[in-house]
Short mmCIF file of C-alpha atoms in Angstrom, two decimals:
data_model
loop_
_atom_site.label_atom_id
_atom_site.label_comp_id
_atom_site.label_asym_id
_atom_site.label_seq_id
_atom_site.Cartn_x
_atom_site.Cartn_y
_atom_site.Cartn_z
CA UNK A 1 3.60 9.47 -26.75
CA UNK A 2 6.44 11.80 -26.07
CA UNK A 3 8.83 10.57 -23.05
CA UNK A 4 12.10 12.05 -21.52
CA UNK A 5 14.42 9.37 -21.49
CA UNK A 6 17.58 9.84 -19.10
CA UNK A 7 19.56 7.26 -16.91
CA UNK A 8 17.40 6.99 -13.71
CA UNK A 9 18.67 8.07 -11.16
CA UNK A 10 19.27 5.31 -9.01
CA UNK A 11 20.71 6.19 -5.29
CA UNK A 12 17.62 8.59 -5.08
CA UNK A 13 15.31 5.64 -6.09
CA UNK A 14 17.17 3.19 -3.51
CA UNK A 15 16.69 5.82 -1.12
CA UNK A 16 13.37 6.20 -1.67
CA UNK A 17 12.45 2.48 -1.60
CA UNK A 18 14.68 2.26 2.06
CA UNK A 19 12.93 5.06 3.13
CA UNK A 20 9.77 3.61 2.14
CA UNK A 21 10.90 0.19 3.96
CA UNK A 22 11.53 2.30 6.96
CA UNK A 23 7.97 3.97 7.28
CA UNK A 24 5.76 0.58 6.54
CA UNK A 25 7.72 -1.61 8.91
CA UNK A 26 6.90 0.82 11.38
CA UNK A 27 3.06 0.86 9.90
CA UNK A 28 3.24 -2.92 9.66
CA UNK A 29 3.35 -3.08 13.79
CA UNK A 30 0.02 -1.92 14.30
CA UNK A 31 -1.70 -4.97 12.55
CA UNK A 32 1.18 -7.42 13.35
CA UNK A 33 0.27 -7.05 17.55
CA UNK A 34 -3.41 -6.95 16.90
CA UNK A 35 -3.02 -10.74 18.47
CA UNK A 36 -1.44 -9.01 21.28
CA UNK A 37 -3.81 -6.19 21.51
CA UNK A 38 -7.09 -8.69 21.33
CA UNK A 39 -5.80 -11.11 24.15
CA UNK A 40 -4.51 -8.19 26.52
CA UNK A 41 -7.65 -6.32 26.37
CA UNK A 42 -10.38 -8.43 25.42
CA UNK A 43 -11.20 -6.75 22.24
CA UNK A 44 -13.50 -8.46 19.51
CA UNK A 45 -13.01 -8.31 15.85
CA UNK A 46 -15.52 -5.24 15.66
CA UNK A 47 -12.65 -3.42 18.04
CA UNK A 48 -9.61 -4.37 15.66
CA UNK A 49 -11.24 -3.47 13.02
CA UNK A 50 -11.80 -0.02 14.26
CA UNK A 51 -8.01 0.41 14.84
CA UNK A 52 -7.82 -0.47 11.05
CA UNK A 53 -10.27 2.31 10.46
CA UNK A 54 -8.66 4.84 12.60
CA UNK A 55 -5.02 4.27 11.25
CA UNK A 56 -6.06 4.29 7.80
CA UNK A 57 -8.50 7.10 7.81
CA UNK A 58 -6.01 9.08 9.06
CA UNK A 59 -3.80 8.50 6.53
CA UNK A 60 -6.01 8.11 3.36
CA UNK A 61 -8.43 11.30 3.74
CA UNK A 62 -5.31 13.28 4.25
CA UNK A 63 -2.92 11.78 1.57
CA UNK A 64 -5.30 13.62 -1.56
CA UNK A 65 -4.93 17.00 0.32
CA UNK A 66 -1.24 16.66 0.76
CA UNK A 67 -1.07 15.87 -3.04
CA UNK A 68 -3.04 18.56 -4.07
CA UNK A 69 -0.73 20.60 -1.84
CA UNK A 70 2.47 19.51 -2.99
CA UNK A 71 1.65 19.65 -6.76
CA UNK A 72 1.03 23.74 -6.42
CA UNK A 73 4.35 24.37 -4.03
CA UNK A 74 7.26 21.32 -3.26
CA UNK A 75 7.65 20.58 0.10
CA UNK A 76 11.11 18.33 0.11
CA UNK A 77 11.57 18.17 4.25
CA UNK A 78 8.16 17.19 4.38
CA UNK A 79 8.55 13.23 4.41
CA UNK A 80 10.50 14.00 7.53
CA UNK A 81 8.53 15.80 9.48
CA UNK A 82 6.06 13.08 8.61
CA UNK A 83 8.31 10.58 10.55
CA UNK A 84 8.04 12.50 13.40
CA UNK A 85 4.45 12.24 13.69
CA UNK A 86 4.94 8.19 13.25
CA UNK A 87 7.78 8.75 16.10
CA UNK A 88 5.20 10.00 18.60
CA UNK A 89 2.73 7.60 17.32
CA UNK A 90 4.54 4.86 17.98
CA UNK A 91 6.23 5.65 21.78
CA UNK A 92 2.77 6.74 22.67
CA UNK A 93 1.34 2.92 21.70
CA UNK A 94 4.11 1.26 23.56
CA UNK A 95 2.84 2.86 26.42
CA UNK A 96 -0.98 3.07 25.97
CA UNK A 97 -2.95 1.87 28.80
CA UNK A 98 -6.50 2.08 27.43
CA UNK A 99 -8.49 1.33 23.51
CA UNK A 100 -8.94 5.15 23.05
CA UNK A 101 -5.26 5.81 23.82
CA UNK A 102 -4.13 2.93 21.14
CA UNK A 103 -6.73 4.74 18.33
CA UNK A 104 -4.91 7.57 19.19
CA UNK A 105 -1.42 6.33 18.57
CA UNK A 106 -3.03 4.52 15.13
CA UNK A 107 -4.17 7.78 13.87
CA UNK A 108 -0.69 9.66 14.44
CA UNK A 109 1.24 7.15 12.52
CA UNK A 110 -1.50 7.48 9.91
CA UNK A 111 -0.59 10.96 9.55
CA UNK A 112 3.15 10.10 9.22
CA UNK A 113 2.32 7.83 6.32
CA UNK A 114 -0.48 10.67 4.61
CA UNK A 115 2.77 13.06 4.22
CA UNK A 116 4.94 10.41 3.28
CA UNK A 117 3.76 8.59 0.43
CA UNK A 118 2.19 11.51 -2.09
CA UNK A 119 5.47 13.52 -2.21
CA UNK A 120 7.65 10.59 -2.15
CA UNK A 121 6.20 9.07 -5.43
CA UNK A 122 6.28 12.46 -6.90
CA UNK A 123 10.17 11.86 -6.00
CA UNK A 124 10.33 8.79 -7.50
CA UNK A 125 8.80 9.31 -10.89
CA UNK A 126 11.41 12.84 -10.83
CA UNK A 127 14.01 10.45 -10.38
CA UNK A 128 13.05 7.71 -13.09
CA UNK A 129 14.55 8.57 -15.79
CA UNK A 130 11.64 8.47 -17.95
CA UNK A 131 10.77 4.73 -16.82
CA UNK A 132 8.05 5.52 -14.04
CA UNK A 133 6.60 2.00 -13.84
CA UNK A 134 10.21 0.95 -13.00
CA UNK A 135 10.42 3.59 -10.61
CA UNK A 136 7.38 3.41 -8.77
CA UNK A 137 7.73 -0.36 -8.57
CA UNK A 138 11.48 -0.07 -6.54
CA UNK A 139 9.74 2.72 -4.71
CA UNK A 140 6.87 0.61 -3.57
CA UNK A 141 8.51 -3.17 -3.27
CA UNK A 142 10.59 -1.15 -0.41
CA UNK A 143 7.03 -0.53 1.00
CA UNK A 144 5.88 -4.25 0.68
CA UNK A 145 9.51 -5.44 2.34
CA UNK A 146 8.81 -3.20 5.20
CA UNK A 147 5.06 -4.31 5.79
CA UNK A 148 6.38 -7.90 5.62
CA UNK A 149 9.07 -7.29 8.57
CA UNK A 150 5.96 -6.02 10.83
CA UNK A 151 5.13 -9.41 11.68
CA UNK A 152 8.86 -10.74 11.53
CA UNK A 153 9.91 -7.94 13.88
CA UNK A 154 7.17 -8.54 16.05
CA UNK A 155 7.63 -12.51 16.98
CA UNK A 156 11.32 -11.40 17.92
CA UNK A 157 10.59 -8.45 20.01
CA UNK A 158 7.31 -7.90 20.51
CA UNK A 159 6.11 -10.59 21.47
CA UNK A 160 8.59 -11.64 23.90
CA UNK A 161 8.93 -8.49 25.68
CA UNK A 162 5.21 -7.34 25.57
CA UNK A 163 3.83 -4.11 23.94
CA UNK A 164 6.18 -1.95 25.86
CA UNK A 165 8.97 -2.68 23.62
CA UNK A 166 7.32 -1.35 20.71
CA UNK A 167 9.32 2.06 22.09
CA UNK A 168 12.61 0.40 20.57
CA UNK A 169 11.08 0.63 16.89
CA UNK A 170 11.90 4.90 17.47
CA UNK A 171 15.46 3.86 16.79
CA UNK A 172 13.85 3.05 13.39
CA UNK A 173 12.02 6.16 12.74
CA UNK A 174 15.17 8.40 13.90
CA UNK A 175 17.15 6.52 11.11
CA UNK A 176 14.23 7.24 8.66
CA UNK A 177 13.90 10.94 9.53
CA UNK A 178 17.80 11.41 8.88
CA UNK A 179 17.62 9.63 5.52
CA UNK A 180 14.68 11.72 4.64
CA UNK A 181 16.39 14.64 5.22
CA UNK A 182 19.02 13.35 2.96
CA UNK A 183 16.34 12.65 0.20
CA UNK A 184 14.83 16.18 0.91
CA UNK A 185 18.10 18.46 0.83
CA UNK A 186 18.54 16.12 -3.16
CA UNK A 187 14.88 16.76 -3.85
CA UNK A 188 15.14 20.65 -3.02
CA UNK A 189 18.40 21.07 -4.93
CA UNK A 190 16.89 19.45 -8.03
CA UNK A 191 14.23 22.64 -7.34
CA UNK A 192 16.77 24.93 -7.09
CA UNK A 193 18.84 24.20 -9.72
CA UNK A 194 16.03 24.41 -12.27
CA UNK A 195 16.90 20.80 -13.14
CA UNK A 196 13.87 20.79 -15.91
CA UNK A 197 14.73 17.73 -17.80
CA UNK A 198 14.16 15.64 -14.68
CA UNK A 199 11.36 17.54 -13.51
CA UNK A 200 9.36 17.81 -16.91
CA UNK A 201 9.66 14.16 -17.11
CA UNK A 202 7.31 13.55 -14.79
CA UNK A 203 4.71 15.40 -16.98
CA UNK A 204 5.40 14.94 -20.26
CA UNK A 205 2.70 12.53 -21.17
CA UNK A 206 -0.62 14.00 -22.60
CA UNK A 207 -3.39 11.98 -23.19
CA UNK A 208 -5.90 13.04 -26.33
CA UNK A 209 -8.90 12.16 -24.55
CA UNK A 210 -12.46 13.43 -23.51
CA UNK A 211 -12.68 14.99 -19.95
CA UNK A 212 -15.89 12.68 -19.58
CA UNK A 213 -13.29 9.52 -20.49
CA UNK A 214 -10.62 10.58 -18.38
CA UNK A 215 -13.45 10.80 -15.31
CA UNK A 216 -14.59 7.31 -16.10
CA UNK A 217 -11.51 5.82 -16.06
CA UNK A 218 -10.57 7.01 -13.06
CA UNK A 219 -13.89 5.46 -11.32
CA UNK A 220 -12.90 2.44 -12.80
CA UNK A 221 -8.88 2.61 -11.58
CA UNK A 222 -11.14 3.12 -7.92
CA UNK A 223 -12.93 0.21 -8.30
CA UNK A 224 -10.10 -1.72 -9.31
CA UNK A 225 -8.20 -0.39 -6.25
CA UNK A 226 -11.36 -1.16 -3.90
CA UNK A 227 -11.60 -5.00 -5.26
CA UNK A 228 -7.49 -5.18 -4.93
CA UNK A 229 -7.39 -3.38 -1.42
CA UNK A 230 -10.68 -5.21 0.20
CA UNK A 231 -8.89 -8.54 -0.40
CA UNK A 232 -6.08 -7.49 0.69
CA UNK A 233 -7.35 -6.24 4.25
CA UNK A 234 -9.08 -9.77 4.96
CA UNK A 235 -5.36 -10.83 4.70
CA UNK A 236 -3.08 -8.38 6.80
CA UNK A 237 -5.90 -8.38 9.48
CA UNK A 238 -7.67 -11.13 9.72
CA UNK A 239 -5.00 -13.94 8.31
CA UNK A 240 -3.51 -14.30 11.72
CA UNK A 241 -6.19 -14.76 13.50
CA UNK A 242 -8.14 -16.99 10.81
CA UNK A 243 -5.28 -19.18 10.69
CA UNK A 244 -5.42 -19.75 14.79
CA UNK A 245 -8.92 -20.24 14.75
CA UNK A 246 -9.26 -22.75 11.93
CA UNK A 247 -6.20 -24.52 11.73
CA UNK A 248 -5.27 -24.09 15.42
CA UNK A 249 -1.95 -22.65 14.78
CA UNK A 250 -0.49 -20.78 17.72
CA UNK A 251 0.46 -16.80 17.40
CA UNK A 252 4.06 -16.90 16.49
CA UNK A 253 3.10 -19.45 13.97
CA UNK A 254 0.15 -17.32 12.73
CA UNK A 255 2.74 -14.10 12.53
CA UNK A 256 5.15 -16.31 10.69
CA UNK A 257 2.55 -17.05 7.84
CA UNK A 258 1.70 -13.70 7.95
CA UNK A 259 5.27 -12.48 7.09
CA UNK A 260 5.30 -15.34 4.26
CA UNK A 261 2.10 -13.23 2.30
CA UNK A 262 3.37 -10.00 2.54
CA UNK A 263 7.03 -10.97 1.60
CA UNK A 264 5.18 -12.60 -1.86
CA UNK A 265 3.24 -8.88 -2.17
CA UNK A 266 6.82 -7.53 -1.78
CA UNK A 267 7.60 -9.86 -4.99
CA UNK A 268 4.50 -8.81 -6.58
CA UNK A 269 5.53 -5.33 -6.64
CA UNK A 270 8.83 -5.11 -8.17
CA UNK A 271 7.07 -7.45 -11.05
CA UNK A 272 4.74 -5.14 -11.98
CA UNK A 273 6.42 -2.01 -12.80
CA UNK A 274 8.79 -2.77 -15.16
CA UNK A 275 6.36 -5.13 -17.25
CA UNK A 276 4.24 -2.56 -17.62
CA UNK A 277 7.08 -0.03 -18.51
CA UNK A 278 7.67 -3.06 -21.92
CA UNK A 279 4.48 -4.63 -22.33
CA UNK A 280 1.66 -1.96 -21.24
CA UNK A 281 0.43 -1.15 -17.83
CA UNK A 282 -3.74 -1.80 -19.47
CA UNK A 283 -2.10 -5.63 -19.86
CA UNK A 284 -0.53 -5.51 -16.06
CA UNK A 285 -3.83 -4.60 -14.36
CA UNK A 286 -5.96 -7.10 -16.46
CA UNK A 287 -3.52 -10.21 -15.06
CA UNK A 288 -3.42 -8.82 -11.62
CA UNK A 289 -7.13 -8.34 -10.28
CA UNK A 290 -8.47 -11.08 -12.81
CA UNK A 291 -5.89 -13.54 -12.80
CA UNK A 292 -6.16 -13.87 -8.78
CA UNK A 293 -9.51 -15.03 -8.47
CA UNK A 294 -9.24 -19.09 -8.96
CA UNK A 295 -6.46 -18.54 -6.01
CA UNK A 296 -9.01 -16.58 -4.08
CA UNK A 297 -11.84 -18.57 -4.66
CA UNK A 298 -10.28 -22.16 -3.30
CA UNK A 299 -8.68 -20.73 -0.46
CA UNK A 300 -11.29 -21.13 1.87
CA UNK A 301 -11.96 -24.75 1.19
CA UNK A 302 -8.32 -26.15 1.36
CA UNK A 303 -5.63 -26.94 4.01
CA UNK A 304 -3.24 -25.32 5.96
CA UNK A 305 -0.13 -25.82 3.77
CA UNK A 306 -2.37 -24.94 0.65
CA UNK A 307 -3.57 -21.99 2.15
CA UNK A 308 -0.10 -20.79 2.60
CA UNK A 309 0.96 -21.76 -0.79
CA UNK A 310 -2.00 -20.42 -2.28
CA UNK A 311 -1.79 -17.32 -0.20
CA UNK A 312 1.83 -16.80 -2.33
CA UNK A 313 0.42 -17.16 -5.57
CA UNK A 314 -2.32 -14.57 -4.55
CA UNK A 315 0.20 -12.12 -2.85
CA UNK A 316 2.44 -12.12 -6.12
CA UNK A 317 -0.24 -11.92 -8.77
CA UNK A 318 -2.04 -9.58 -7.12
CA UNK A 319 0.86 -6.91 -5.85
CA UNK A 320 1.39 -6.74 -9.18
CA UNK A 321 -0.82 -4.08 -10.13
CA UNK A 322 -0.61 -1.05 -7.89
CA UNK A 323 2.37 0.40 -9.52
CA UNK A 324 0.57 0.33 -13.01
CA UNK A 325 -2.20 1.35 -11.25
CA UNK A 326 -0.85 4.86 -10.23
CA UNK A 327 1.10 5.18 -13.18
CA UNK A 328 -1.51 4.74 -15.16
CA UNK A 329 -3.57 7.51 -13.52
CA UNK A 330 -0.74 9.85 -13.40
CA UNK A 331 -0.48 9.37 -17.45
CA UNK A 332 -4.06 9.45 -17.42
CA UNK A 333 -4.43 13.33 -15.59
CA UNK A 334 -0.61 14.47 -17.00
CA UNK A 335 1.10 17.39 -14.33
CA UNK A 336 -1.00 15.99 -11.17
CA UNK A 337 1.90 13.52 -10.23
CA UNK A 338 1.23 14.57 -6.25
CA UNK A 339 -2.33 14.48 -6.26
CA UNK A 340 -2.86 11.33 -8.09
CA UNK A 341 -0.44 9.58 -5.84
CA UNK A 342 -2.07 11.24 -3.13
CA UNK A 343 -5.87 10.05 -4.46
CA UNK A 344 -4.90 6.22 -4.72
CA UNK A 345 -2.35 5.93 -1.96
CA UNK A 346 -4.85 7.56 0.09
CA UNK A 347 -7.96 5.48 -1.26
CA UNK A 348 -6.20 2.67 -1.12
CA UNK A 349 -5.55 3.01 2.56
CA UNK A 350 -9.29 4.06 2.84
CA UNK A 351 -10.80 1.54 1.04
CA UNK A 352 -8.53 -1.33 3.52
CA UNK A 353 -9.63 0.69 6.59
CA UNK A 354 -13.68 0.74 5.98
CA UNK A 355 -13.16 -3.03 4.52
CA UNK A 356 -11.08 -4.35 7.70
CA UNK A 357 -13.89 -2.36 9.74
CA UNK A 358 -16.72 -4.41 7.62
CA UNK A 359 -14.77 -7.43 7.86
CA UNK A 360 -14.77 -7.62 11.17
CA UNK A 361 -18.41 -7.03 11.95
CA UNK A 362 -19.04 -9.92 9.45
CA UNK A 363 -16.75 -11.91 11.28
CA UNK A 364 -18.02 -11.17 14.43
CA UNK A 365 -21.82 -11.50 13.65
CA UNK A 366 -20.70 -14.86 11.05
CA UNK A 367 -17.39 -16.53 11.27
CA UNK A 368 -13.88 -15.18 10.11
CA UNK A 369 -14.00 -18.71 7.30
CA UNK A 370 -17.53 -16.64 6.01
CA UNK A 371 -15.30 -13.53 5.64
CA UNK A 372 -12.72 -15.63 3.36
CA UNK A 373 -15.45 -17.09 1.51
CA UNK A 374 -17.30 -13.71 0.24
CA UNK A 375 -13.77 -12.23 -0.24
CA UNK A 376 -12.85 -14.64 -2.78
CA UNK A 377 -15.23 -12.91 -5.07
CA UNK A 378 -13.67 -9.60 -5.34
CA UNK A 379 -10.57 -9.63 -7.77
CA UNK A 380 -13.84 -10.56 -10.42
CA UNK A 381 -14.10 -6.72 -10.59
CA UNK A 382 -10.86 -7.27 -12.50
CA UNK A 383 -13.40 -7.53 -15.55
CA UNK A 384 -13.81 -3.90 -15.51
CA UNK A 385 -10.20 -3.07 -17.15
CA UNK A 386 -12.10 -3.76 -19.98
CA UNK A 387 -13.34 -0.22 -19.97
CA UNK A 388 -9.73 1.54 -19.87
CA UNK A 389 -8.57 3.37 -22.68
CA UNK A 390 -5.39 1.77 -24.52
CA UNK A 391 -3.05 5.57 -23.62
CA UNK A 392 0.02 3.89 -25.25
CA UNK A 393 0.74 1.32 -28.39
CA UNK A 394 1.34 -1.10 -25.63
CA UNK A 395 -1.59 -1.15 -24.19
CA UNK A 396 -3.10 -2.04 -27.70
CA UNK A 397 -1.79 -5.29 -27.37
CA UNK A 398 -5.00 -7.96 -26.74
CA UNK A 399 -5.11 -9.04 -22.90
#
C-alpha cells in the first residue's frame, strides 16, 4: 500500500467538523420535536415515522447522485447552497400548520444534508494528510455533537416557546452558510492551484482485487450499514417516546436521555477513525456491529438507569464504525472518494428512514418495548465482516 503522507491539514478539518456540527444540529430538530409534533397534532407512530421517511429519503437517494456528480467536476460552493435549502426548510416548519406542510419542510432539509455530506468528506480525506480514518472521524464526531444538541437545544427553546421558535435555529444556518463559503473559496483554491499532492492523496490506494470481490464487499459494507443504521433509528426516534411510555418519564426528561445517547455516538466516532488508521479498519468494524449486541440484547429487559447506562455503552461501541466503514469503501473502489461517500452517507440515511418507517408500524400494530426487543438482534449481522478482504497488513491482524 502506497500512501501520501503530509501534515493534515487541520483548520480545514476543524472547519469541516464545525460545519458538520452546524448542519446535524439543525437535522437533529426534526426528530428531537417529534414529542411536540405527536401531542399537537395527534399523530401516531405510523405518522412520525413517515416524517423519518420523508427527511431521509430526501437526503439519501440524492446523496449517491451528488457523489457521482462531484467526483467528474468539484463543486466547492456547493455545501452552501445546500444550507440554504436547510434554511427554507427549517423557517417553513416553524410555521407549518398542517402534516403535509411539515413533510415538506423534512424533505428540504433532507436536500440540504444530500449536498452537504458527499463533497464535504471528499474535503476531508483532501485535507488528511494521508490519515483518512483520522480525518473522517473529526469530520463526522462534529456530525454526532451536532445531532446530540437537537434534543439539548430543543428542551431550552423549543419546548418552551412552542414550534414557532424553531425560526431562531436560521441564525444557525446563516453562520453555517458563511463558514461554508469559507471552506469552499480553500477547497476551490486547492483546485486551482493544482495542489496534486493533497489531491492525489485521496486516491492513491489501489486494491489488487477481483471486480466480483470488490462487488461483494461492498454488499456486505451495506449490510453492515443496514444492521448499524436500523438500530440506530429505534434510538433517535423512538427512545423518547419509549422511555415516556415505559418508564413514565416526562418529555424534557425523555429529550434529556436522548441527548445522553447521541453525545456517547459523538464519542464513538472520534474512536473509530484513528484506531483504524493504527490497528486496521477490518478490526474496527468487527468490534463495532458485533461487540454491541450483549448491550442490545438486555436493554429491553432492564431499568431505567440501566437503560441509560447501557444505552452509552451501545452509542460508543457502536459509532465506532462508520468512519472505517466509508474509508474502507473508498480504499476499496480507489478515485470514487465522492460517490462512495455519497453511496453510504446516503444509504445510511435510507436505510434509518425505511427502518424508523417499519418501526413505527410495528410499534403501532405491537408495542414500542416489542420494537426494542427484535432490534436487539441486529448488530449479529456484525458476523458478516468475516467476508471482507484484509486491503492492508493491518487488517491481517486476527479479530
Amino acid at each position: 500500500m502506497t500512501r501520501g503522507r503530509t501534515a493534515p491539514a487541520v483548520p480545514i478539518l476543524v472547519g469541516l467538523s464545525v460545519s458538520h456540527l452546524l448542519n446535524d444540529t439543525l437535522q437533529s430538530l426534526i426528530p428531537a420535536i417529534y414529542p411536540i409534533l405527536k401531542q399537537s397534532y395527534s399523530l401516531n407512530f405510523t405518522q412520525i415515522g413517515f416524517i423519518t421517511l420523508t427527511f431521509q429519503a430526501t437526503a439519501s437517494l440524492l446523496q449517491p447522485m451528488v457523489g457521482w456528480f462531484t467526483d467528474r467536476k468539484a463543486r466547492p460552493y456547493s455545501l452552501a447552497i445546500g444550507m440554504g435549502s436547510t434554511l427554507i426548510g427549517l423557517l417553513l416548519l416553524s410555521r407549518s400548520s398542517s402534516y403535509p406542510l411539515i413533510l415538506v419542510s423534512a424533505s428540504l432539509v433532507g436536500v440540504g444534508s444530500s449536498i452537504f455530506h458527499p463533497e464535504a468528506s471528499r474535503m476531508a480525506k483532501i485535507a488528511s494528510g494521508g490519515r483518512p480514518g483520522l480525518a473522517q472521524s473529526v469530520f463526522q464526531v462534529g456530525g454526532n455533537v451536532g445531532s446530540s444538541l437537537g434534543p439539548l437545544l430543543a428542551v431550552l427553546i423549543v419546548d418552551p416557546r412552542g414550534q414557532s421558535s424553531i425560526a431562531w435555529f436560521s441564525v444557525i444556518a446563516l453562520i453555517a452558510i458563511l463558514l461554508l463559503q469559507r471552506l469552499g473559496s480553500w477547497y476551490s483554491g486547492v483546485l486551482v492551484s493544482g495542489s496534486s499532492r493533497a489531491v492525489k492523496s485521496a486516491t492513491l490506494f489501489h486494491p489488487a482485487l477481483p471486480r466480483k470481490k470488490i462487488y461483494w464487499s461492498l454488499v456486505v459494507l451495506l449490510i453492515l450499514v443496514f444492521s448499524k443504521y436500523v438500530y440506530l433509528t429505534s434510538l433517535t426516534s423512538y427512545y423518547t417516546l419509549y422511555l415516556m411510555s415505559h418508564f413514565g418519564v416526562s418529555v424534557a426528561h425523555s429529550q434529556l436521555c436522548l441527548f445522553v445517547f447521541l453525545f456517547a455516538v459523538a464519542a464513538g466516532t472520534i474512536i473509530g477513525g484513528p484506531i483504524g488508521d493504527r490497528f486496521g479498519r477490518k478490526y474496527v468494524i468487527w468490534i463495532s456491529i458485533l461487540g454491541v449486541a450483549p448491550f442490545t440484547l438486555v436493554l429491553p429487559h432492564v431499568g431505567l438507569t440501566a437503560t441509560i447506562v447501557l444505552t452509552v455503552f451501545i452509542g460508543v461501541i457502536l459509532a465506532s464504525a462508520f468512519s472505517a466503514i466509508v474509508v474502507y469503501a473508498q480504499e476499496l473502489v480507489p478515485g470514487k472518494v465522492g460517490t462512495m461517500a455519497g453511496l453510504f452517507f446516503g444509504l445510511a440515511f435510507g436505510f434509518a428512514g425505511i427502518g424508523s418507517t417499519v418501526l413505527g408500524v410495528l410499534a403501532d400494530h405491537t408495542s414500542i418495548e416489542n420494537v426494542y426487543e427484535i432490534c436487539g438482534y441486529l448488530p449479529l449481522l456484525g458476523v458478516l465482516t468475516a467476508f471482507l478482504p484484509n486491503l492492508t497488513a493491518l487488517d491481517e491482524r486476527p479479530a
